[in-house]
mmCIF file of C-alpha atoms in Angstrom:
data_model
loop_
_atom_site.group_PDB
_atom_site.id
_atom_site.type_symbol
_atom_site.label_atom_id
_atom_site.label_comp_id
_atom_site.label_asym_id
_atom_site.label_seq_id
_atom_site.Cartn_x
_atom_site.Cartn_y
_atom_site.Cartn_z
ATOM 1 C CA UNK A 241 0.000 0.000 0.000
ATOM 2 C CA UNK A 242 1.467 3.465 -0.792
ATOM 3 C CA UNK A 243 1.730 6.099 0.729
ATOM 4 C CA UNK A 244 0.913 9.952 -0.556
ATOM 5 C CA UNK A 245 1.111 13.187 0.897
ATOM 6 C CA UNK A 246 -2.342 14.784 1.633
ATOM 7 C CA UNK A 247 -2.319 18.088 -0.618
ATOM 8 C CA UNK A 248 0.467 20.442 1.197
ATOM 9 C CA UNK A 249 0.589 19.328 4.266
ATOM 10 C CA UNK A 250 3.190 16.872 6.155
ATOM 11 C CA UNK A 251 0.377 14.239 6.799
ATOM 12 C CA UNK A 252 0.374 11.137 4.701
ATOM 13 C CA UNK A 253 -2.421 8.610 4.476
ATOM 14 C CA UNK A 254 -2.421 5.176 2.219
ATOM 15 C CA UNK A 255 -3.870 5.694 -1.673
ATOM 16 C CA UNK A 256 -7.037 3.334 -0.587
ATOM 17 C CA UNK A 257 -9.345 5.163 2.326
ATOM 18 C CA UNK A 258 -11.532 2.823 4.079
ATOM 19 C CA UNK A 259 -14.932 4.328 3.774
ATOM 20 C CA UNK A 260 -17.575 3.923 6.021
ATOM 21 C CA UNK A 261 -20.854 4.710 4.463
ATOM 22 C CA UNK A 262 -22.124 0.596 5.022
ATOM 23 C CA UNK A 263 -21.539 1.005 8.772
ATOM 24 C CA UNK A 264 -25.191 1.223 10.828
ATOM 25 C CA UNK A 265 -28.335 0.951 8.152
ATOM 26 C CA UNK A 266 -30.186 3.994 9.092
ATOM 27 C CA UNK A 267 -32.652 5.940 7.282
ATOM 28 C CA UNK A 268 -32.016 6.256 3.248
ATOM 29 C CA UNK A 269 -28.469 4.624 4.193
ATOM 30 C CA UNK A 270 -29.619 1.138 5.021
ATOM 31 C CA UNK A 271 -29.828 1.170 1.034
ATOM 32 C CA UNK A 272 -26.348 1.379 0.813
ATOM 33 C CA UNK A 273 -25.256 -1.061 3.632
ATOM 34 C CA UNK A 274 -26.459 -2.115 7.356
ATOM 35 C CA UNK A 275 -22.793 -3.808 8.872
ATOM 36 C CA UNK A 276 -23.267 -3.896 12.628
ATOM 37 C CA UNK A 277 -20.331 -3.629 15.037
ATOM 38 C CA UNK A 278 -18.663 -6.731 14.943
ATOM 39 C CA UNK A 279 -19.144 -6.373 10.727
ATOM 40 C CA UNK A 280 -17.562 -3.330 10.684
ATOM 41 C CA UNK A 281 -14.875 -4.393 13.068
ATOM 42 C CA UNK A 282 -14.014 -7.460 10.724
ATOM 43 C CA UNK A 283 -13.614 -5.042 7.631
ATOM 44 C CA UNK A 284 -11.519 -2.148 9.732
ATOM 45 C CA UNK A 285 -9.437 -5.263 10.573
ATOM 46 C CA UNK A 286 -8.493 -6.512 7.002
ATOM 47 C CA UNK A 287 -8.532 -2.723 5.627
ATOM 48 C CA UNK A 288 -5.073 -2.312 8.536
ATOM 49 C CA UNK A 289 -3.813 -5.348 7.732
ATOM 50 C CA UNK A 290 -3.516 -4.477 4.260
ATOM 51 C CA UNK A 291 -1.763 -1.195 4.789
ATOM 52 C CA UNK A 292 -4.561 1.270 5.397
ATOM 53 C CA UNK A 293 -4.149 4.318 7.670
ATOM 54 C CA UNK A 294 -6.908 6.336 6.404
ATOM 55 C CA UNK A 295 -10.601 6.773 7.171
ATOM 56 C CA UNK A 296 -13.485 8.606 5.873
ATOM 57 C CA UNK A 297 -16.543 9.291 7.589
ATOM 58 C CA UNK A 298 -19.607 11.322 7.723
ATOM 59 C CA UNK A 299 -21.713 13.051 10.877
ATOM 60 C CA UNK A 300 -25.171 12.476 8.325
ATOM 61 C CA UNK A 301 -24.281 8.606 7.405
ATOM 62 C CA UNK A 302 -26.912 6.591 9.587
ATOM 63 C CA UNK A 303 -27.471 9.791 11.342
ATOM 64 C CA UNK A 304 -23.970 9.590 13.476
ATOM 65 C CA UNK A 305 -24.361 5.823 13.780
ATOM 66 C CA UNK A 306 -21.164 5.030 11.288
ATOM 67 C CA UNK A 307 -19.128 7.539 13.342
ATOM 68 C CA UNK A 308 -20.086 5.705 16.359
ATOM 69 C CA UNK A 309 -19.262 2.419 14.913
ATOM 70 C CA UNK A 310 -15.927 3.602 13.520
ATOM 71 C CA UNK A 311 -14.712 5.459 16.459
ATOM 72 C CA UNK A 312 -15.652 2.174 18.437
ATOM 73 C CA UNK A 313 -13.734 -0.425 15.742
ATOM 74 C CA UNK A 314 -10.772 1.231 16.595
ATOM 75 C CA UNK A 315 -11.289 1.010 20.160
ATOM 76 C CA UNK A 316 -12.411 -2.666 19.916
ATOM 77 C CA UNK A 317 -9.352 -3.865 17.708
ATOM 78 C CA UNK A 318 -6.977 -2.436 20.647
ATOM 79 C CA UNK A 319 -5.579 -0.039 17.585
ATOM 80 C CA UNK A 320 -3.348 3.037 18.384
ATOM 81 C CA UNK A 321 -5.483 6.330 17.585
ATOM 82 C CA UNK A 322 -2.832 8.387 16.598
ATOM 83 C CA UNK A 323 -1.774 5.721 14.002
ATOM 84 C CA UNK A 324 -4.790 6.524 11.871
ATOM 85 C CA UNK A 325 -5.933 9.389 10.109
ATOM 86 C CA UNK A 326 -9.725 9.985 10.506
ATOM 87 C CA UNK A 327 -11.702 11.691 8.289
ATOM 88 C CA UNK A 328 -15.389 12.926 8.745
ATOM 89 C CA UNK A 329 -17.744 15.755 7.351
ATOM 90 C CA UNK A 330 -20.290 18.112 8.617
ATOM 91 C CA UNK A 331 -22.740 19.913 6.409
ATOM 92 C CA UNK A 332 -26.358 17.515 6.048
ATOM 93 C CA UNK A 333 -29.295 17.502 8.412
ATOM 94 C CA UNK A 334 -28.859 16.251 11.764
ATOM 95 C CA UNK A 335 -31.978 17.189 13.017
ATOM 96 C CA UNK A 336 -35.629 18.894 12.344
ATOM 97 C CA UNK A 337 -34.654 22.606 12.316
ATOM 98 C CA UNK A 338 -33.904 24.564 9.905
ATOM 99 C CA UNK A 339 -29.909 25.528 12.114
ATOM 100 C CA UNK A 340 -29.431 22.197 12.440
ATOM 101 C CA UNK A 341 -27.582 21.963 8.944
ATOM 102 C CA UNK A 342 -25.740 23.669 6.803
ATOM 103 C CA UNK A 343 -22.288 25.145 7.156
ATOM 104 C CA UNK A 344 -22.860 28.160 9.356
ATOM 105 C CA UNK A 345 -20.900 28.777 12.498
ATOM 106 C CA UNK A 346 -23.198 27.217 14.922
ATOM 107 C CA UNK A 347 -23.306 24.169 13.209
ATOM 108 C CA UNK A 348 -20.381 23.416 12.058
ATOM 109 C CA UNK A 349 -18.711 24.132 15.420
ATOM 110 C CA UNK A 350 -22.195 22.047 17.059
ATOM 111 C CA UNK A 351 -21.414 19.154 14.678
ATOM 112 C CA UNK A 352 -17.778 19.268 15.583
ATOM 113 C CA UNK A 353 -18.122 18.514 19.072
ATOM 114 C CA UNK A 354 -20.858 15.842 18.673
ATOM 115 C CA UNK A 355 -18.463 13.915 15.942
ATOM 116 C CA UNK A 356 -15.734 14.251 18.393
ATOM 117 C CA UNK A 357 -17.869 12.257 20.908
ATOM 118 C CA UNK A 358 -19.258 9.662 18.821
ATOM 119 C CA UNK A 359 -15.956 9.294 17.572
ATOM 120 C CA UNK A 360 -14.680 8.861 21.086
ATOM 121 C CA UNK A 361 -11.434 10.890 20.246
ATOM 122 C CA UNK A 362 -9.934 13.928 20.974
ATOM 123 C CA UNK A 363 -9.424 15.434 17.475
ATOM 124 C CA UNK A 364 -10.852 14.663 13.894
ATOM 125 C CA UNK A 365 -7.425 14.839 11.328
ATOM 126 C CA UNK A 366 -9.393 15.941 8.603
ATOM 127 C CA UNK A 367 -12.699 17.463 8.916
ATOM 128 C CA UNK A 368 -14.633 18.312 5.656
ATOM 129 C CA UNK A 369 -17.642 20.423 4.453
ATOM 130 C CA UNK A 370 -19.829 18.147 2.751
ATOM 131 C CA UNK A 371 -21.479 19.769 0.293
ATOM 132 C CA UNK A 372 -22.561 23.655 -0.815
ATOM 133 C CA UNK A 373 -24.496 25.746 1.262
ATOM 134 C CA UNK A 374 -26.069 28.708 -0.460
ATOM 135 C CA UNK A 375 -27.695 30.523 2.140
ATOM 136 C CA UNK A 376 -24.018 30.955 4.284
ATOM 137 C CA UNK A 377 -21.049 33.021 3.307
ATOM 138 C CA UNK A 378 -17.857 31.591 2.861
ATOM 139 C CA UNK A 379 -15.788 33.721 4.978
ATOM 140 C CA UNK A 380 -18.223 32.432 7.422
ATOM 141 C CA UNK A 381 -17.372 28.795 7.119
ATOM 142 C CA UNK A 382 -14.127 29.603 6.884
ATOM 143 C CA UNK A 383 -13.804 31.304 9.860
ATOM 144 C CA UNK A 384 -15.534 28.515 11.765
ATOM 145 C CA UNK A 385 -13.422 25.966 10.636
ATOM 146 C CA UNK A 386 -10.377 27.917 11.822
ATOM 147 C CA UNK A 387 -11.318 28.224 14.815
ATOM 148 C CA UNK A 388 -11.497 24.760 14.978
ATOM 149 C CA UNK A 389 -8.268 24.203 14.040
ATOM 150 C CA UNK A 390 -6.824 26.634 16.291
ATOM 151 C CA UNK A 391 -8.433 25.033 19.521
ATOM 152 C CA UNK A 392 -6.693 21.998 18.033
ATOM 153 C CA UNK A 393 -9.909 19.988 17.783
ATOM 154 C CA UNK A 394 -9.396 19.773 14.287
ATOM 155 C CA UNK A 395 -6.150 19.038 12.370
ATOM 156 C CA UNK A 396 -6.943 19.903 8.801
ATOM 157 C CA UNK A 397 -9.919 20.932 6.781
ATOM 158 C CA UNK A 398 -11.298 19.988 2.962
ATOM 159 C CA UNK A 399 -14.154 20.185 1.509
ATOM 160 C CA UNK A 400 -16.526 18.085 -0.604
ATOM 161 C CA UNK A 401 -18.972 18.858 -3.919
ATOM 162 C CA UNK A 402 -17.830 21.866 -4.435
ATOM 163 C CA UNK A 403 -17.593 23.577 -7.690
ATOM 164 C CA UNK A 404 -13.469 24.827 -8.340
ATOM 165 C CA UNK A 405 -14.469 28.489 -8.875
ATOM 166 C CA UNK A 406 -16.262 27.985 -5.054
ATOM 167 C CA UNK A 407 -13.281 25.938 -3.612
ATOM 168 C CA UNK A 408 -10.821 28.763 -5.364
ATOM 169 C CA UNK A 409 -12.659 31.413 -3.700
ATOM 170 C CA UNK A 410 -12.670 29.975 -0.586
ATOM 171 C CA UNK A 411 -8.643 29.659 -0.480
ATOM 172 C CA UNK A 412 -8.619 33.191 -1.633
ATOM 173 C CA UNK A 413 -10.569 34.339 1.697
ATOM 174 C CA UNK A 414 -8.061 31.768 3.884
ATOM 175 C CA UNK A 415 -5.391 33.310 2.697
ATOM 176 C CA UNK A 416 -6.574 36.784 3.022
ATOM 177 C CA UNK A 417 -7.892 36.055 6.461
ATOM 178 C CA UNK A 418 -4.057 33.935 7.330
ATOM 179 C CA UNK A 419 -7.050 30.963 8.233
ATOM 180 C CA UNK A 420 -6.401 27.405 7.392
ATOM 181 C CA UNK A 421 -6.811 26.543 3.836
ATOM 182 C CA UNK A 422 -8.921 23.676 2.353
ATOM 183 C CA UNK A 423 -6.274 20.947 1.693
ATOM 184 C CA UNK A 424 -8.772 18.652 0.150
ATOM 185 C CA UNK A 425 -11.431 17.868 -2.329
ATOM 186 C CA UNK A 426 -13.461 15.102 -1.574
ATOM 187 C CA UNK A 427 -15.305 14.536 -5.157
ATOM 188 C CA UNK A 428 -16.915 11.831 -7.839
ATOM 189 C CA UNK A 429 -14.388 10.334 -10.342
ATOM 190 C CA UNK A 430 -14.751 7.502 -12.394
ATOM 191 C CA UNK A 431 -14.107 5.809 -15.802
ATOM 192 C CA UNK A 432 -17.587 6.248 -16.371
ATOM 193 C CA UNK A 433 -17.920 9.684 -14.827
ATOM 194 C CA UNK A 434 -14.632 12.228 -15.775
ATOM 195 C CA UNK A 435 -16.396 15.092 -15.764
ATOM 196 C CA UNK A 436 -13.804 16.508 -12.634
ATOM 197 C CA UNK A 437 -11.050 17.090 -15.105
ATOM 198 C CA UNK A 438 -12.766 20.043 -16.778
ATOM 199 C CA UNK A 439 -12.639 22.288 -14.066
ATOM 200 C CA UNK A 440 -11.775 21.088 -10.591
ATOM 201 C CA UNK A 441 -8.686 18.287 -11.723
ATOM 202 C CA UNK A 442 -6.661 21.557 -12.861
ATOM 203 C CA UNK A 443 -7.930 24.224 -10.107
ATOM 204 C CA UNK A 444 -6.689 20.910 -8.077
ATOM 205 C CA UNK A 445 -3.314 20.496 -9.453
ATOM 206 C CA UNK A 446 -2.935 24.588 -9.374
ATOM 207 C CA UNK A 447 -3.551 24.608 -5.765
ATOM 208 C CA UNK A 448 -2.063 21.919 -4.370
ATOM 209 C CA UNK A 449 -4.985 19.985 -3.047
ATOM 210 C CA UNK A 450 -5.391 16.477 -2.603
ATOM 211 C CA UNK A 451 -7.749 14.176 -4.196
ATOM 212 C CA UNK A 452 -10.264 11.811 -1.974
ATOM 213 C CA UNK A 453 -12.133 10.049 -4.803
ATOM 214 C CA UNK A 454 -15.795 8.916 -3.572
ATOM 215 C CA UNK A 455 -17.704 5.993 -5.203
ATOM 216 C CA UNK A 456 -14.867 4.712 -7.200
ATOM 217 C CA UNK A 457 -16.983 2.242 -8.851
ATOM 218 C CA UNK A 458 -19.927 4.256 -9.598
ATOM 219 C CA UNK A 459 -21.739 2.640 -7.241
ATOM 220 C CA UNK A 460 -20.679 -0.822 -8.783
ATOM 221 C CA UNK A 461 -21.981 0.393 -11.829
ATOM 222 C CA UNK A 462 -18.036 -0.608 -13.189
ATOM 223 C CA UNK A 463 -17.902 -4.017 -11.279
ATOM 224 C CA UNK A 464 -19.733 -5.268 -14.587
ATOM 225 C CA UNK A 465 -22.757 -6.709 -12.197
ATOM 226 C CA UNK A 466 -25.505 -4.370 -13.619
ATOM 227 C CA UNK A 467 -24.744 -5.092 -17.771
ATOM 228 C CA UNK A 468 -27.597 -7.664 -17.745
ATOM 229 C CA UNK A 469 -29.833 -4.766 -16.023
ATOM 230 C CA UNK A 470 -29.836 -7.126 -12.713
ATOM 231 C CA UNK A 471 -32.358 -6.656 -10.812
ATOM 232 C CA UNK A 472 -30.418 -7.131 -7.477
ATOM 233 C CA UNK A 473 -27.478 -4.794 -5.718
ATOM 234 C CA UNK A 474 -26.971 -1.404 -4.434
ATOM 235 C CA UNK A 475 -27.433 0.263 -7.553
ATOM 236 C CA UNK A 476 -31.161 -1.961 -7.754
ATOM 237 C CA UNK A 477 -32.500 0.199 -4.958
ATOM 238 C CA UNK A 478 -30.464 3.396 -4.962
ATOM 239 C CA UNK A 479 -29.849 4.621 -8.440
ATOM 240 C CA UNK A 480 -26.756 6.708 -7.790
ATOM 241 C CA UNK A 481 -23.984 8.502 -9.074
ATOM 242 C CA UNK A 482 -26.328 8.739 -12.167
ATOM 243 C CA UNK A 483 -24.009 6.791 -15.110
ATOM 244 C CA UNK A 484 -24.204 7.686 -18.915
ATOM 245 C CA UNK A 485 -25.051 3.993 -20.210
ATOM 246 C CA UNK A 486 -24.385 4.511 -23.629
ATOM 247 C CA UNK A 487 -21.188 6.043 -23.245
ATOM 248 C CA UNK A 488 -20.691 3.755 -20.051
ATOM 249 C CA UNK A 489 -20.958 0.414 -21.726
ATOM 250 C CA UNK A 490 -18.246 1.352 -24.326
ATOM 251 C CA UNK A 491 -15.780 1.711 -20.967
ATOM 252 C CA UNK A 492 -16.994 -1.998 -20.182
ATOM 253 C CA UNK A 493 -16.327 -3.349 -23.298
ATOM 254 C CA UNK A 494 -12.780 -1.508 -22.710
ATOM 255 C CA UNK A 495 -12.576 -3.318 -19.405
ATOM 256 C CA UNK A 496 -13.400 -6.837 -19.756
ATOM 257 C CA UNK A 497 -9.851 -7.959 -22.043
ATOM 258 C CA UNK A 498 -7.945 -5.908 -19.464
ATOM 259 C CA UNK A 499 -9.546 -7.791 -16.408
ATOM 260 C CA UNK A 500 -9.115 -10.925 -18.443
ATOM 261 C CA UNK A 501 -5.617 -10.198 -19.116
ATOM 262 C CA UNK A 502 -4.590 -9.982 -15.271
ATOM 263 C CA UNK A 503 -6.815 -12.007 -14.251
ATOM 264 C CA UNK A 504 -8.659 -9.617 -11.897
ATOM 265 C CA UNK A 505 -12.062 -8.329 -11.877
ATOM 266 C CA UNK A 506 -13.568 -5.257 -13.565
ATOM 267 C CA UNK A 507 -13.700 -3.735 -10.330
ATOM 268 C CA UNK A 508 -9.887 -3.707 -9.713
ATOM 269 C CA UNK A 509 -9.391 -2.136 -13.379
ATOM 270 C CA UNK A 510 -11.205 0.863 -12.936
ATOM 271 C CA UNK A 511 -9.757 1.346 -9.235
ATOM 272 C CA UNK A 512 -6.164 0.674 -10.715
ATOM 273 C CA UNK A 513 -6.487 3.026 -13.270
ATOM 274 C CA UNK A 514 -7.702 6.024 -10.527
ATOM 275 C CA UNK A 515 -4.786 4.746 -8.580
ATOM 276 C CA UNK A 516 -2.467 5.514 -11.585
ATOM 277 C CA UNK A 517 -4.091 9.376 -12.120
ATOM 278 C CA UNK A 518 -1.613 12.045 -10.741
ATOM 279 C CA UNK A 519 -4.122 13.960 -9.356
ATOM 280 C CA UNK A 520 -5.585 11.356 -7.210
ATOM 281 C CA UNK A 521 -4.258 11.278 -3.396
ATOM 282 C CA UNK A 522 -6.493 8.402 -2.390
ATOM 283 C CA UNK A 523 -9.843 6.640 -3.748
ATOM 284 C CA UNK A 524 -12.763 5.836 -0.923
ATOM 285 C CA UNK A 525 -13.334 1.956 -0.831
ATOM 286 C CA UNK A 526 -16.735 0.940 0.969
ATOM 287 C CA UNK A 527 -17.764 -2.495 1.345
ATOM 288 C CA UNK A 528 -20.420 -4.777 2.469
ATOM 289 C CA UNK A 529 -18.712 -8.186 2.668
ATOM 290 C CA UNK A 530 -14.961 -8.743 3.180
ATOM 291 C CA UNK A 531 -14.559 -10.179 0.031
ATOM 292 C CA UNK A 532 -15.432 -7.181 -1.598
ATOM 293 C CA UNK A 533 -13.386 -5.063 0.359
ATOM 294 C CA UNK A 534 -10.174 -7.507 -0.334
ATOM 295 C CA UNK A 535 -10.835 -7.140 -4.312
ATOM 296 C CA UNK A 536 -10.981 -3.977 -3.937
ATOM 297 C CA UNK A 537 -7.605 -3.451 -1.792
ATOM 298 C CA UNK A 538 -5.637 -6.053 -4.146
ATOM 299 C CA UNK A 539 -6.436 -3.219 -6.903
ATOM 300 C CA UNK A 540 -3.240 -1.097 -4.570
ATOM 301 C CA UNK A 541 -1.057 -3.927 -6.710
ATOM 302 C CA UNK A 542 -2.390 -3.653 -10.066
ATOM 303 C CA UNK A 543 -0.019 -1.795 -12.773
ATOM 304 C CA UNK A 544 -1.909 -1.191 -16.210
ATOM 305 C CA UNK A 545 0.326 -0.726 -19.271
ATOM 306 C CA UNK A 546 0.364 2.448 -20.683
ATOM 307 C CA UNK A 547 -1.127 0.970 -24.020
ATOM 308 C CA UNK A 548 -3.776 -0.148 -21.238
ATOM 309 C CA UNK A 549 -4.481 2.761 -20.114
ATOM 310 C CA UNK A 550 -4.835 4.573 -22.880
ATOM 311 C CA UNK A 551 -7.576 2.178 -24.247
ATOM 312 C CA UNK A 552 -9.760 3.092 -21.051
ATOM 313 C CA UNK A 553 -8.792 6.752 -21.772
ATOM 314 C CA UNK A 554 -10.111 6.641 -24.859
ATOM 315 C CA UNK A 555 -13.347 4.347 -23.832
ATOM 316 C CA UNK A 556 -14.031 6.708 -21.399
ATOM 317 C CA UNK A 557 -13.101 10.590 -22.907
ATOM 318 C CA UNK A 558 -15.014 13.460 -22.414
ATOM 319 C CA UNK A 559 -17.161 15.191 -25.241
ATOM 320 C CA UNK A 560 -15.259 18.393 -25.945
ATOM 321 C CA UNK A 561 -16.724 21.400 -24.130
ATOM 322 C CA UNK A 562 -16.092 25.172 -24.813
ATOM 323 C CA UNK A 563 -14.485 26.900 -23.064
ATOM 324 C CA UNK A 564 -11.545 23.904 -23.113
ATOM 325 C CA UNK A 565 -11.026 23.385 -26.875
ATOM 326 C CA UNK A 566 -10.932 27.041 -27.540
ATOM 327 C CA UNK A 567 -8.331 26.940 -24.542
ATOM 328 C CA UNK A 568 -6.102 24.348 -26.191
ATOM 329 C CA UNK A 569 -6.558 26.019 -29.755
ATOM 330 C CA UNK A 570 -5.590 29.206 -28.609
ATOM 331 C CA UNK A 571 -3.142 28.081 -26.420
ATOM 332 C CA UNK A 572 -1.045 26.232 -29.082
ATOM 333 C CA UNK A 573 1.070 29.498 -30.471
ATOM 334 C CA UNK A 574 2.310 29.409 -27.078
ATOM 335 C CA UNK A 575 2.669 26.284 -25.648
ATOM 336 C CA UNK A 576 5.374 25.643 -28.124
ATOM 337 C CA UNK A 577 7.613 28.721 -27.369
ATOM 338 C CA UNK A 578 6.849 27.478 -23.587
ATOM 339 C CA UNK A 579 9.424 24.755 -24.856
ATOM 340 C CA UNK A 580 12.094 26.143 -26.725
ATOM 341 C CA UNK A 581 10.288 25.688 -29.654
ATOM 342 C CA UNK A 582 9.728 28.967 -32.719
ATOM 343 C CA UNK A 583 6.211 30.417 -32.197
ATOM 344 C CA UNK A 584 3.042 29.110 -34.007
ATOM 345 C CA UNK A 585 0.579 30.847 -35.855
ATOM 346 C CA UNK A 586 -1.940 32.822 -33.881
ATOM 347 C CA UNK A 587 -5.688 31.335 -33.921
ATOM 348 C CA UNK A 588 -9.050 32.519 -33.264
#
């Protein structure tokens, strides 16, 4: 299991995050997964033994349940706290009121407190906002998640399904402000979903941030198991991350003589070729079963060829968009000069 720096900061955490979404069953996420305690406990186990330091969490998932279970695996498995780096995120409803989400002050800093119990630690390592909240400013959340980090409650702070102009702004105010900066960006990315490298994959790799990928598999759309529109599985009974099928069953048909080549599933192709993008820091593997979770974690020693991975980047491209092509047309004359090379032609 490797190890990467998280964005620009001295931490480093393994390239496979266990996440925890499966862990308690409650409300809209016992669609997902229901592991009990001694479940979850059997999957934190194998996810250590095979090299993992990192995991991800949420305050919302089972409505604080999976933080309770998590913080309580660790506890159970007699495993050193400060060995791990925990990850959780504040930002969904946690109650009836209309305060009691968001990213304002007094929840965040609420939420904060009540993760750090359920948690049963002293300090979260990486605490993210979990999604956009239009009705707060962001020099208020940013403030707020200072202050956590300067009552050392919180270690670092990212954020999660955010557009890049947002996430750029916001490090514009930290910096103005000398708060911490996001050093993260929790977001989608998958062979059959690359729609991050338009925008946020280069505000990303101009910033410095580090890349948590979430629902590697498209919510096993890429495992292969829904081709024969199955009737059974997550996806069966929670449609989601929405998947292009059309363009999506042209990355399958990519897929299935590479898996057949190693010898590995479909799954582990589509996590080995995240692994192998060098904007991704570390991709979020949930499980239900620890069979699952192991092919998923064998994907750490997977190596595509470069011939290989250029078939699945060319399954799997993006249409062209404006403003990017007229980017790279213009951008040509210069690029060249950029190398030594005589100046091209101007374009339109």
């Amino acid at each position: 299991m490797r190890m990467k720096p998280l964005g620009r900061t001295g931490l480093f955490v393994s390239e496979i995050c266990l996440g925890t979404m499966t862990f308690g069953g409650k409300g809209v996420f016992s669609k997902i997964g229901d592991l009990g305690q001694a479940d979850a406990d059997a999957l934190v186990s194998a996810a250590v033994d095979a090299g993992v330091n990192f995991i991800d969490t949420a305050n919302v998932y089972s409505e604080g349940m999976s933080e309770e279970i998590t913080g309580q695996s660790l506890r159970n498995l007699g495993l050193d706290r400060d060995a791990f780096v925990l990850a959780t995120k504040v930002m969904g409803p946690m109650g009836p009121g209309p305060n009691s989400r968001g990213s304002s002050r007094k929840h965040i800093l609420e939420q904060a407190h009540a993760s750090l119990r359920r948690l049963g630690t002293d300090y979260i390592d990486l605490y993210q906002i979990h999604g956009w909240d239009p009705a707060v400013p962001i020099e208020e959340t940013v403030d707020a998640l200072d202050s956590l980090v300067r009552a050392g409650h919180v270690r670092y702070v990212g954020v999660s399904n955010w557009a890049a102009w947002q996430i750029a702004k916001a490090l514009g105010i930290a910096e103005r402000r000398q708060a911490a900066r996001f050093q993260t960006v929790q977001a989608y990315y998958t062979l059959a979903g690359r729609d991050l490298e338009r925008e946020i994959g280069p505000m990303i790799a101009s910033e410095g941030l580090g890349l948590m990928v979430w629902s590697p598999l498209a919510g096993g759309y890429l495992s292969g198991k829904y081709r024969a529109g199955s009737a059974e599985g997550r996806r069966a009974g929670f449609d989601f991350p929405p998947v292009d099928h059309a363009r999506g069953d042209k990355v399958l048909d990519a897929m299935e003589p590479i898996a057949a080549a190693h010898g590995v599933s479909m799954a582990q192709v589509a996590l080995a070729w995240l692994l192998q993008r060098p904007e991704v820091t570390s991709i979020i593997a949930g499980a239900k079963r620890p069979d699952q979770l192991a092919d998923n974690l064998a994907a750490a020693e997977l190596r595509l060829s470069p011939e290989q991975v250029a078939t699945l980047d060319a399954a799997s491209a993006l249409p062209r968009e404006y403003p990017g092509w007229m980017i790279e047309r213009q951008g040509e004359y210069r690029s060249g000069g950029m190398a030594g090379e005589p100046p091209r032609e101007g374009s339109r």
